[in-house]
Amino acid sequence: MYAQMIKSTGQNVKSPEEMDPQERAFQERVDAGEKIEPKDWMPEGYRRTLIRQIGQHAHSEIVGQLPEGNWITRAPTLERKAILLAKVQDEAGHGLYLYCAAETLGVSRDHLTRDLLSGKMKYSSIFNYPTLTWADMGAVGWLVDGAAIMNQVPLQRTSYGPYARAMVRICKEESFHQRQGFDIMMKMANGTEAQRKMAQDALNRFWYPSLMMFGPSDENSVHSAQNMAWKIKMNTNDELRQKFVDQTAPQAAFLGLTIPDEHLKWNEARGHYDFSEPDWDEFFDVLKGNGPCSADRMEARNRAWDEGAWVREGLLAHAEKKKARKVAAE
Amino acid sequence: MTDPLFEFLCRLGDNTLVLGHRVSEWCGVAPVLEEDIALANTALDLIGQTTMWLNLAGEVEGAGRDADALAFRRDVWDFRNLLLVEQPNGDFGQTMMRQFLFDAWHVLYLTELEKSSDARVAAIAEKSLKEARYHLDRASETVIGLGDGTEESNARMQAALDRLWPYVGEMFDSDAVDMDMVAKGIAPDPGTLRPGFDATVNPVLRKATLTRPESDFAHRGGRSGARHSEHLGHLLTQMQWLQRAYPDATW
Amino acid sequence: MQNEWPLWEVFIRGQHGLSHRHVGSLHAADAEAAIRNARDVYTRRNEGVSIWVVEASAIAASSPDEKGPLYEPSNDKVYRHPTFYDIPDDAGAM
């Protein structure tokens, strides 16, 4: 997902008897569906895991601007250009909201940014794939945003108040993102032969990377169990992936496009689609920084940050001078 | 001869088209998230204005072309934007200086167009003016902040001003098209706007501790289409590529 | 590196005459810039007609440990709520 492979404390989930009273009271509040707020007591593991998860989610939004930003200057009509620009701008906004949520846990945005730029913190694997044709703008909206929404909707109920509130705002704004993607896909799938070919090619390239967004199966993961007990992870990776495939397969059929999986088949007994797993070796390679565009993405973010330093410093220096002048005048 | 009204509307629409495109190039790589979002808002406003101006231009022309046809299917010599707006982004300071100089002119021009004898022109101007005023406010404060900021930011802003100043003069040129618009009460003579421009720009430059260049030498050829800079062709190469490569497709 | 822009809390009053409501936070070099940034970040969908910004460090907040003493005493003052009073329907709208 936008936050993949989030490590937790690495220990098994404690039983109530093993917890100290403070921890037990905390867990009871979480179990009762109460929100945890910034100044409330929280286990150190909860705080650290949240910083990792929200930070990674925020980084994904910011790096996620790049593959779609790649097409803003080439959008084929004025309306498409405006829609795409508004969408990529939303992603910057979503990154901003999420960094602010992380900041309530006592870490600064600049600190998180430096951890992203040094490679210490990760972002979603999906944004390391290239966007090669205009149909990719459709596929990204339809598949990538579709997968993200699967994860983000339940996160509106996450236990940490500022995170949950950021997700509410994000989900509200994001509702047009997937639809605009599908709208592009419809136009392409019903367009000229070249457009249909582009649409199918985009689906071929983005299908498995989209399935990877949910992360490998975590049924037996201790991290996952702890994060679910804390309600900072709401569903298992497999649950969400299945839900995504079940939703997307009929949409592909509607578009007249073929999902690149010969094993994809409706399973009447399970009430779900059967499908092939993505290549997890590729996933781990991408996470290690060997994605097709990993180097490009990090270079672009680093350049933007370095070349922007004089602007951030200049405006801050001006603000300080202004304050000093005001004090002097009083 | 082309209809002067068509020519006039293309000038307005091409300015916002080309500048909106330039500003949109910042999306995802601005110095700080808040600026990234603000620049996208500016670009979105300009794209919206483009759609209104160029659709009206197409309507006036009556040859069945809409805003997209005009934006994506004309070549360099048909573009009527100011040379200023096609200049590359440079660093963030140069982008904001270009925005400031354009906005200072744009607000004055739109203020006059609100009184246009052509109701369609007046309506678009009214909507655009609200947006342009905010752009001017934001760009002015950024120019002041960066000019007054650090030694480095001051030097960069002065360099940006020196680099762009030769493109200011063209905004106040008048030709036969303008005279026709004046005669019909559609638009003002751009030459009359210079004092207002100086009154907007000078105090901002003073607060920004920047020195206005002594020479008012002006490059010309954008709004007449006689001689654009080399940059416009590259911009169009990107912008128009899909429409040119797949002419029979709809998007 | 101590050059991070300060954090500001943003409050926006919407169209319908309600009070300013906390909508989120952002970074800005000073208050004027914070208002402009708030306009660009938090009113992209027509959300507001008035913006307040407050530097986050200037906010005094109640402590969560005092939740009991601060808020529970009001729990039993049920007579402050209209539903406490049983007025017959025959009395008409009230």
XYZ file of C-alpha atoms in Angstrom:
675
model
C 0.000 0.000 0.000
C 1.137 3.609 0.312
C 2.658 2.297 3.529
C 4.151 -1.114 2.859
C 5.918 -3.532 5.165
C 5.602 -1.342 8.246
C 7.640 -2.920 11.009
C 6.132 -2.806 14.453
C 7.763 -3.709 17.770
C 8.688 -7.132 16.433
C 7.207 -8.841 19.451
C 4.079 -10.881 19.732
C 0.972 -9.016 20.729
C 0.853 -8.895 24.527
C -2.067 -10.382 26.369
C -3.841 -8.017 28.792
C -2.157 -9.821 31.686
C 1.302 -9.108 30.282
C 0.604 -5.378 29.946
C 1.315 -2.832 32.627
C -1.756 -0.889 33.803
C -1.053 2.133 31.581
C -0.657 -0.052 28.525
C -3.777 -2.015 29.383
C -5.821 1.168 29.766
C -4.490 2.338 26.407
C -5.422 -0.925 24.685
C -8.878 -0.808 26.248
C -9.435 2.659 24.842
C -8.358 1.471 21.387
C -10.599 -1.597 21.656
C -13.522 0.601 22.641
C -13.034 2.628 19.480
C -11.835 5.758 21.279
C -9.426 8.005 19.418
C -5.917 8.477 20.752
C -4.896 12.142 20.670
C -1.413 13.705 20.494
C -1.008 14.498 24.166
C -2.435 11.176 25.401
C -0.108 8.568 26.813
C 0.781 5.958 24.202
C 3.226 3.045 24.052
C 6.542 4.089 22.507
C 6.148 1.315 19.900
C 2.772 2.718 18.865
C 4.247 6.192 18.434
C 7.271 4.985 16.480
C 5.244 2.686 14.244
C 2.807 5.480 13.478
C 5.621 7.867 12.550
C 6.976 5.241 10.166
C 3.591 4.500 8.668
C 2.278 8.051 8.329
C 5.692 9.250 7.156
C 5.850 6.568 4.475
C 2.310 7.369 3.440
C 3.206 11.072 3.142
C 6.380 10.321 1.183
C 4.339 8.169 -1.199
C 2.028 11.089 -1.933
C 4.952 13.395 -2.663
C 6.945 10.960 -4.781
C 3.630 9.922 -6.307
C 3.354 13.396 -7.829
C 6.222 12.581 -10.172
C 4.917 9.779 -12.422
C 1.726 11.720 -13.122
C 3.459 15.092 -13.154
C 5.404 13.558 -16.018
C 2.337 14.042 -18.258
C 0.967 17.428 -17.186
C 2.861 19.282 -19.903
C 1.761 16.701 -22.490
C -1.910 16.352 -21.583
C -3.894 16.244 -24.835
C -6.601 18.824 -24.084
C -6.943 21.858 -21.838
C -9.532 20.080 -19.727
C -7.400 16.951 -19.291
C -4.474 19.147 -18.362
C -6.507 20.968 -15.709
C -7.900 17.720 -14.290
C -4.487 16.084 -14.096
C -2.903 19.153 -12.559
C -5.676 19.386 -9.952
C -5.202 15.728 -9.122
C -1.433 15.899 -8.750
C -1.904 19.047 -6.679
C -4.251 17.085 -4.410
C -1.448 14.596 -3.866
C 0.815 17.393 -2.660
C -2.011 18.423 -0.332
C -2.413 14.882 0.936
C 1.305 14.657 1.616
C 1.030 17.927 3.497
C -1.907 16.750 5.662
C -0.096 13.516 6.469
C 3.182 15.203 7.387
C 1.182 17.426 9.729
C -0.395 14.344 11.330
C 3.069 12.852 11.807
C 4.279 16.120 13.296
C 1.796 15.776 16.146
C 3.877 12.758 17.219
C 6.937 14.894 17.798
C 8.849 14.619 14.536
C 9.369 17.541 12.156
C 8.487 17.559 8.461
C 12.037 18.501 7.528
C 13.334 15.567 9.553
C 11.010 13.167 7.729
C 11.969 14.742 4.415
C 15.668 14.243 5.077
C 14.999 10.594 5.947
C 13.226 10.184 2.608
C 15.994 11.904 0.672
C 18.736 9.854 2.312
C 16.863 6.657 1.496
C 16.354 5.828 5.170
C 12.577 5.989 4.805
C 10.676 4.367 1.959
C 7.707 5.219 -0.220
C 5.298 2.945 -2.055
C 6.858 0.619 -4.609
C 4.295 1.616 -7.249
C 5.809 5.037 -7.894
C 9.038 3.468 -9.119
C 7.328 2.415 -12.336
C 7.429 4.649 -15.421
C 4.432 6.338 -17.044
C 5.068 5.857 -20.747
C 1.879 6.794 -22.565
C -1.170 8.932 -21.904
C -3.132 5.756 -21.127
C -0.917 5.366 -18.077
C -2.693 8.405 -16.607
C -5.866 6.385 -16.916
C -4.324 3.210 -15.501
C -2.759 5.025 -12.563
C -6.062 6.660 -11.630
C -8.102 3.521 -12.127
C -5.744 0.926 -10.634
C -3.296 2.737 -8.365
C -5.811 5.138 -6.856
C -8.328 2.317 -6.772
C -5.924 0.216 -4.721
C -5.045 3.163 -2.495
C -8.703 3.879 -1.781
C -9.217 0.244 -0.677
C -6.673 0.872 2.052
C -7.502 4.455 2.878
C -11.221 4.127 3.420
C -10.839 1.794 6.440
C -7.987 3.962 7.742
C -10.536 6.716 8.388
C -11.354 4.599 11.459
C -7.751 4.231 12.600
C -7.109 4.747 16.327
C -4.875 7.813 16.052
C -7.058 10.937 15.859
C -4.911 13.208 13.654
C -4.241 10.340 11.218
C -7.929 9.414 11.045
C -8.914 13.046 10.437
C -6.296 13.413 7.691
C -7.663 10.262 6.065
C -11.226 11.602 6.172
C -10.134 14.713 4.319
C -8.021 12.723 1.880
C -10.779 10.218 1.086
C -13.216 13.056 0.463
C -10.848 14.773 -1.960
C -9.688 11.562 -3.545
C -13.130 10.458 -4.632
C -12.686 12.045 -8.064
C -9.224 10.593 -8.691
C -10.206 7.053 -9.525
C -13.178 8.193 -11.580
C -11.066 10.523 -13.730
C -8.684 7.609 -14.357
C -11.492 5.308 -15.412
C -12.883 8.090 -17.576
C -9.556 8.282 -19.440
C -9.536 4.487 -19.803
C -13.055 4.523 -21.280
C -12.081 7.150 -23.824
C -8.966 5.175 -24.767
C -10.627 1.771 -24.822
C -13.364 3.092 -27.097
C -11.043 5.221 -29.199
C -8.837 4.552 -32.199
C -6.881 1.359 -32.572
C -3.729 3.083 -31.311
C -5.620 4.289 -28.231
C -6.989 0.815 -27.499
C -3.499 -0.567 -27.809
C -2.195 2.051 -25.400
C -4.936 1.223 -22.901
C -4.201 -2.509 -22.995
C -0.467 -1.866 -22.728
C -1.004 0.344 -19.677
C -3.111 -2.341 -18.002
C -0.456 -4.942 -18.799
C 2.271 -2.883 -17.181
C 0.332 -1.651 -14.141
C -1.650 -4.754 -13.160
C 0.956 -6.654 -11.154
C 2.637 -3.575 -9.654
C -0.861 -2.567 -8.441
C -1.332 -5.955 -6.762
C 2.060 -5.476 -5.124
C 0.869 -2.249 -3.524
C -0.905 -4.279 -0.848
C 2.360 -5.955 0.146
C 3.068 -9.686 0.489
C 0.765 -11.901 2.502
C 0.946 -10.922 6.150
C -1.368 -13.483 7.669
C 1.421 -14.770 9.881
C 3.255 -11.496 10.477
C 3.781 -10.367 14.087
C 4.084 -6.773 12.899
C 0.754 -7.002 11.236
C -0.926 -8.555 14.280
C 0.376 -5.810 16.584
C -0.564 -3.046 14.139
C -4.047 -4.482 13.807
C -4.422 -4.694 17.586
C -3.479 -1.017 17.723
C -5.879 -0.258 14.877
C -3.283 1.381 12.722
C -3.751 -1.383 10.203
C -7.343 -2.317 9.582
C -7.248 -5.309 7.199
C -4.751 -7.941 6.139
C -2.946 -7.413 2.856
C -4.638 -10.452 1.326
C -8.120 -9.258 2.247
C -7.567 -5.938 0.532
C -5.892 -7.470 -2.513
C -8.817 -9.869 -2.996
C -11.275 -7.026 -2.653
C -9.332 -5.047 -5.252
C -9.286 -7.909 -7.752
C -12.988 -8.580 -7.203
C -13.787 -4.956 -7.902
C -11.420 -4.465 -10.821
C -11.954 -7.632 -12.891
C -15.511 -6.712 -13.977
C -14.373 -3.135 -14.702
C -11.699 -4.453 -17.060
C -14.347 -6.539 -18.792
C -16.543 -3.459 -19.085
C -13.665 -1.668 -20.815
C -13.107 -4.643 -23.115
C -9.548 -4.984 -21.839
C -7.805 -8.165 -20.771
C -6.159 -8.487 -17.378
C -2.755 -10.093 -18.026
C -3.422 -13.176 -15.901
C -4.500 -16.431 -17.528
C -5.491 -17.805 -14.119
C -7.899 -15.024 -13.370
C -11.262 -16.744 -12.976
C -14.435 -16.330 -10.944
C -14.569 -18.975 -8.236
C -18.212 -19.650 -7.460
C -17.458 -21.671 -4.315
C -15.291 -18.930 -2.764
C -17.423 -16.105 -4.085
C -14.223 -14.414 -5.235
C -11.935 -14.256 -8.220
C -8.911 -16.561 -8.258
C -5.798 -14.807 -9.514
C -2.027 -15.127 -9.820
C 0.349 -13.648 -7.293
C 2.699 -10.949 -8.550
C 6.430 -11.626 -8.733
C 7.495 -10.934 -5.156
C 11.207 -11.006 -6.049
C 10.564 -7.991 -8.237
C 8.725 -6.325 -5.354
C 11.662 -6.785 -2.979
C 14.068 -5.537 -5.644
C 11.983 -2.397 -6.041
C 11.861 -1.859 -2.270
C 15.653 -2.125 -2.209
C 15.832 0.778 -4.641
C 16.049 -1.213 -7.851
C 12.754 -0.151 -9.382
C 12.804 0.998 -13.009
C 12.565 4.662 -11.910
C 13.892 4.539 -8.342
C 17.024 6.511 -9.133
C 15.064 9.061 -11.178
C 12.524 9.612 -8.417
C 15.129 10.128 -5.717
C 17.143 12.419 -7.950
C 14.083 14.527 -8.717
C 13.131 14.872 -5.039
C 16.685 15.634 -3.979
C 17.117 18.241 -6.699
C 13.844 19.953 -5.789
C 14.847 20.049 -2.129
C 18.411 21.255 -2.716
C 17.474 23.856 -5.301
C 14.670 25.105 -3.075
C 16.893 25.660 -0.036
C 17.643 29.302 -0.874
C 13.927 30.020 -1.229
C 13.011 28.506 2.141
C 15.925 30.296 3.804
C 15.243 33.583 2.027
C 11.582 33.774 3.028
C 12.414 32.822 6.600
C 15.149 35.481 6.788
C 12.657 38.047 5.508
C 10.098 36.999 8.126
C 12.698 37.415 10.870
C 13.761 40.828 9.593
C 10.141 41.887 9.445
C 9.576 40.772 13.016
C 12.716 42.599 14.194
C 11.650 45.791 12.402
C 8.255 45.571 14.027
C 9.768 45.145 17.477
C 12.164 48.037 16.846
C 9.252 50.270 15.825
C 7.295 49.577 19.007
C -6.676 40.380 -43.130
C -7.602 38.480 -39.964
C -10.344 39.899 -37.809
C -8.652 42.193 -35.246
C -10.985 40.894 -32.546
C -9.781 37.330 -33.194
C -6.202 38.550 -33.066
C -6.850 40.389 -29.802
C -8.495 37.355 -28.174
C -5.627 35.102 -29.244
C -3.209 37.484 -27.553
C -5.101 37.169 -24.284
C -5.601 33.434 -24.549
C -2.065 32.677 -25.681
C -0.605 34.662 -22.774
C -2.475 32.611 -20.212
C -1.966 29.374 -22.154
C 1.790 29.699 -22.372
C 2.251 31.080 -18.861
C -0.086 28.454 -17.388
C 1.951 25.778 -19.124
C 5.196 27.189 -17.766
C 3.863 27.393 -14.220
C 2.500 23.849 -14.418
C 6.046 22.634 -15.090
C 6.698 23.218 -11.370
C 4.170 20.667 -10.225
C 5.893 18.191 -7.918
C 9.257 19.923 -7.747
C 8.672 23.297 -6.034
C 10.905 24.396 -3.116
C 8.279 23.595 -0.473
C 4.902 21.842 -0.460
C 2.871 24.976 0.204
C 4.420 26.688 -2.834
C 3.872 23.597 -4.970
C 0.165 23.753 -4.201
C -0.026 27.528 -4.708
C 1.716 27.353 -8.088
C -0.690 24.660 -9.229
C -3.593 26.955 -8.271
C -2.101 29.740 -10.372
C -1.619 27.400 -13.320
C -5.186 26.103 -12.991
C -6.554 29.644 -13.002
C -4.555 30.455 -16.121
C -5.678 27.301 -17.934
C -9.273 28.173 -17.084
C -8.834 31.684 -18.472
C -7.245 30.234 -21.607
C -10.273 28.074 -22.240
C -12.578 31.080 -22.019
C -10.470 33.389 -24.218
C -9.664 30.843 -26.897
C -13.192 29.465 -27.078
C -14.392 32.995 -27.665
C -11.635 33.498 -30.241
C -12.830 30.376 -32.058
C -16.416 31.595 -31.927
C -15.428 34.978 -33.357
C -13.378 33.327 -36.089
C -16.312 31.132 -37.057
C -14.182 28.437 -38.666
C -15.214 25.685 -36.264
C -12.118 25.833 -34.113
C -12.460 25.645 -30.327
C -9.930 26.411 -27.597
C -8.272 22.991 -27.941
C -7.915 23.317 -31.698
C -6.302 26.718 -31.264
C -4.038 25.621 -28.411
C -2.891 22.315 -29.829
C -2.947 22.742 -33.590
C -1.279 26.054 -34.340
C 2.432 26.512 -34.936
C 4.796 29.096 -33.447
C 4.101 31.908 -35.921
C 0.395 31.811 -35.131
C 0.940 32.363 -31.422
C 0.325 35.872 -30.111
C 1.607 35.690 -26.535
C 4.100 38.122 -25.035
C 7.735 37.073 -25.168
C 7.811 37.415 -21.372
C 5.549 34.449 -20.696
C 7.403 32.008 -22.936
C 10.709 32.578 -21.129
C 11.873 29.437 -19.318
C 11.152 29.011 -15.621
C 14.773 29.350 -14.553
C 15.003 29.086 -10.785
C 12.008 29.698 -8.523
C 12.989 33.361 -8.256
C 12.884 33.863 -12.002
C 9.503 32.149 -12.167
C 8.085 34.396 -9.469
C 9.603 37.535 -11.006
C 8.064 36.670 -14.392
C 4.746 36.058 -12.634
C 4.967 39.361 -10.782
C 5.757 41.410 -13.898
C 2.996 39.710 -15.850
C 0.429 39.993 -13.048
C 1.173 43.699 -12.545
C 0.303 44.285 -16.211
C -2.494 41.710 -16.324
C -4.426 43.249 -13.428
C -4.336 46.686 -15.057
C -5.345 45.360 -18.439
C -8.188 43.222 -17.079
C -9.438 46.145 -14.998
C -9.919 48.086 -18.237
C -11.400 45.076 -20.034
C -14.109 44.813 -17.385
C -15.498 47.969 -19.004
C -15.332 46.493 -22.500
C -18.132 47.316 -24.922
C -18.159 43.607 -25.777
C -20.103 41.915 -22.986
C -18.374 38.571 -23.563
C -14.960 40.168 -23.098
C -16.129 42.041 -20.019
C -17.490 38.856 -18.447
C -14.268 36.891 -18.919
C -12.252 39.842 -17.650
C -14.373 40.093 -14.548
C -13.812 36.455 -13.640
C -10.108 36.568 -14.514
C -9.466 39.760 -12.585
C -10.340 38.196 -9.232
C -7.795 35.471 -9.896
C -5.156 37.852 -11.245
C -5.416 40.101 -8.183
C -4.609 37.178 -5.918
C -1.730 36.111 -8.179
C -0.339 39.635 -8.022
C -0.644 39.743 -4.248
C 1.110 36.419 -3.808
C 3.821 37.146 -6.375
C 4.487 40.623 -4.910
C 4.931 39.251 -1.407
C 7.229 36.505 -2.682
C 9.338 38.981 -4.650
C 9.579 41.198 -1.565
C 10.364 38.269 0.716
C 13.080 36.833 -1.473
C 14.519 40.223 -2.408
C 14.736 41.239 1.240
C 15.698 37.745 2.477
C 19.284 36.548 2.395
C 22.237 37.786 0.398
C 21.811 34.824 -1.937
C 18.081 35.254 -2.420
C 18.583 38.970 -3.071
C 21.245 38.287 -5.689
C 19.054 35.718 -7.409
C 16.066 38.055 -7.505
C 18.164 40.891 -8.907
C 19.480 38.536 -11.582
C 15.916 37.483 -12.398
C 14.793 41.102 -12.685
C 17.731 41.993 -14.931
C 17.094 38.934 -17.082
C 13.382 39.622 -17.560
C 13.223 43.401 -17.699
C 13.862 43.548 -21.471
C 10.543 41.719 -21.917
C 8.513 44.318 -20.007
C 8.312 46.917 -22.764
C 6.392 44.698 -25.175
C 3.407 44.677 -22.808
C 2.830 48.377 -23.575
C 3.146 48.280 -27.355
C 0.211 49.381 -29.457
C -0.468 48.450 -33.068
C -3.319 48.467 -35.561
C -5.137 45.687 -33.709
C -5.084 47.683 -30.492
C -6.238 50.827 -32.252
C -9.144 48.902 -33.724
C -10.067 47.625 -30.245
C -9.816 51.147 -28.832
C -12.022 52.506 -31.610
C -14.687 49.883 -30.848
C -14.450 50.407 -27.083
C -13.439 46.782 -26.607
C -9.999 47.249 -25.058
C -7.658 50.008 -23.904
C -4.503 51.211 -25.620
C -1.794 49.210 -23.788
C 0.496 52.229 -23.972
C -1.715 54.065 -21.489
C -1.113 51.420 -18.826
C 2.584 52.085 -18.292
C 2.225 54.674 -15.501
C -0.066 52.314 -13.575
C 2.415 49.494 -14.055
C 5.268 51.607 -12.727
C 3.134 52.596 -9.754
C 2.556 48.921 -8.947
C 6.043 47.662 -9.605
C 8.289 50.369 -8.171
C 7.169 50.152 -4.515
C 7.442 46.358 -4.571
C 10.959 46.504 -5.977
C 11.859 49.089 -3.343
C 10.563 46.908 -0.512
C 12.396 43.988 -2.078
C 15.606 46.105 -2.071
C 15.982 45.439 -5.791
C 17.273 47.906 -8.360
C 15.137 48.565 -11.387
C 17.338 48.245 -14.487
C 18.286 51.570 -16.045
C 17.703 50.559 -19.634
C 14.139 50.145 -20.800
C 15.278 48.353 -23.935
C 12.497 46.015 -25.052
C 12.476 42.844 -27.138
C 9.460 42.637 -29.413
C 7.761 40.145 -31.666
C 5.629 37.939 -29.411
C 2.258 39.644 -29.490
C 2.607 40.344 -33.212
C 3.909 36.831 -33.849
C 6.701 38.317 -35.969
C 9.565 36.829 -33.978
C 9.120 34.571 -30.965
C 12.047 33.323 -28.916
C 13.407 29.831 -29.536
C 11.765 28.648 -26.331
C 8.200 28.676 -27.603
C 8.812 25.968 -30.196
C 10.097 23.568 -27.575
C 7.177 24.299 -25.307
C 4.741 23.556 -28.140
C 6.617 20.404 -29.076
C 5.711 19.000 -25.676
C 2.297 20.518 -25.304
C 0.994 19.568 -28.735
C 2.683 16.224 -29.166
C -0.236 13.885 -28.546
C -2.655 15.877 -30.682
C -0.111 15.986 -33.510
C 0.935 12.342 -33.270
C -2.639 10.994 -33.165
C -4.634 13.564 -35.136
C -7.695 11.329 -35.519
C -8.047 10.541 -31.813
C -10.328 12.165 -29.269
C -9.167 12.320 -25.677
C 19.465 22.665 10.818
C 17.198 25.177 12.500
C 15.649 26.765 9.445
C 12.321 24.984 9.244
C 9.336 27.258 8.714
C 7.102 27.354 11.792
C 3.943 25.272 11.961
C 0.574 27.080 11.880
C -2.876 25.832 12.787
C -5.552 26.874 10.323
C -9.160 27.735 11.152
C -11.730 28.393 8.460
C -15.229 29.788 8.580
C -17.419 28.246 5.920
C -20.227 29.704 3.876
C -23.024 29.030 6.284
C -22.278 31.356 9.169
C -20.813 28.732 11.498
C -17.799 29.449 13.696
C -14.243 29.091 12.475
C -13.331 25.427 12.545
C -9.901 23.821 12.771
C -9.149 22.303 9.364
C -5.477 21.379 9.640
C -1.982 22.785 9.734
C 0.739 23.997 7.402
C 4.148 25.614 7.378
C 4.868 29.257 6.562
C 7.605 31.772 7.268
C 5.214 34.283 8.851
C 1.546 34.936 9.590
C 0.775 36.734 6.333
C 2.314 33.900 4.325
C 0.427 31.398 6.472
C -2.874 33.010 5.508
C -1.971 32.899 1.826
C -0.842 29.287 2.125
C -4.043 28.421 3.956
C -6.033 29.948 1.117
C -4.141 27.817 -1.393
C -4.056 24.603 0.624
C -7.360 24.529 2.480
C -9.886 26.398 0.336
C -9.326 24.643 -2.984
C -12.873 23.319 -2.983
C -14.736 26.436 -2.035
C -14.570 25.632 1.652
C -14.288 29.012 3.248
C -14.905 32.707 3.480
C -12.608 33.609 6.382
C -9.255 32.289 7.570
C -7.541 32.420 10.967
C -4.010 31.154 11.495
C -2.306 30.655 14.838
C 1.281 29.617 15.328
C 1.033 26.084 16.727
C 3.485 26.833 19.518
C 1.197 29.624 20.767
C -1.719 27.308 21.503
C -2.350 26.417 25.129
C -4.145 23.097 25.447
C -5.784 21.221 28.264
C -3.936 18.167 29.501
C -5.453 14.769 28.735
C -4.828 13.655 32.347
C -7.383 16.200 33.508
C -10.054 14.783 31.268
C -11.921 13.416 34.305
C -12.006 16.589 36.404
C -12.554 18.841 33.388
C -15.387 17.133 31.572
C -17.041 14.499 33.722
C -18.696 16.942 36.145
C -20.929 18.086 33.319
C -22.135 14.535 32.739
C -24.742 14.630 35.495
C -26.071 18.115 34.744
C -28.717 16.534 32.585
C -31.092 19.411 33.327
C -29.009 21.506 30.906
C -30.340 19.477 27.994
C -33.782 20.041 26.510
C -34.557 16.316 26.499
C -34.563 16.364 30.335
C -37.978 18.011 30.349
C -41.019 15.975 29.593
C -43.503 18.319 27.954
C -46.741 16.825 26.625
C -47.140 16.922 22.845
C -50.423 18.760 23.371
C -48.481 21.804 24.548
C -47.364 22.386 20.949
C -43.948 23.062 19.462
C -41.353 24.288 21.935
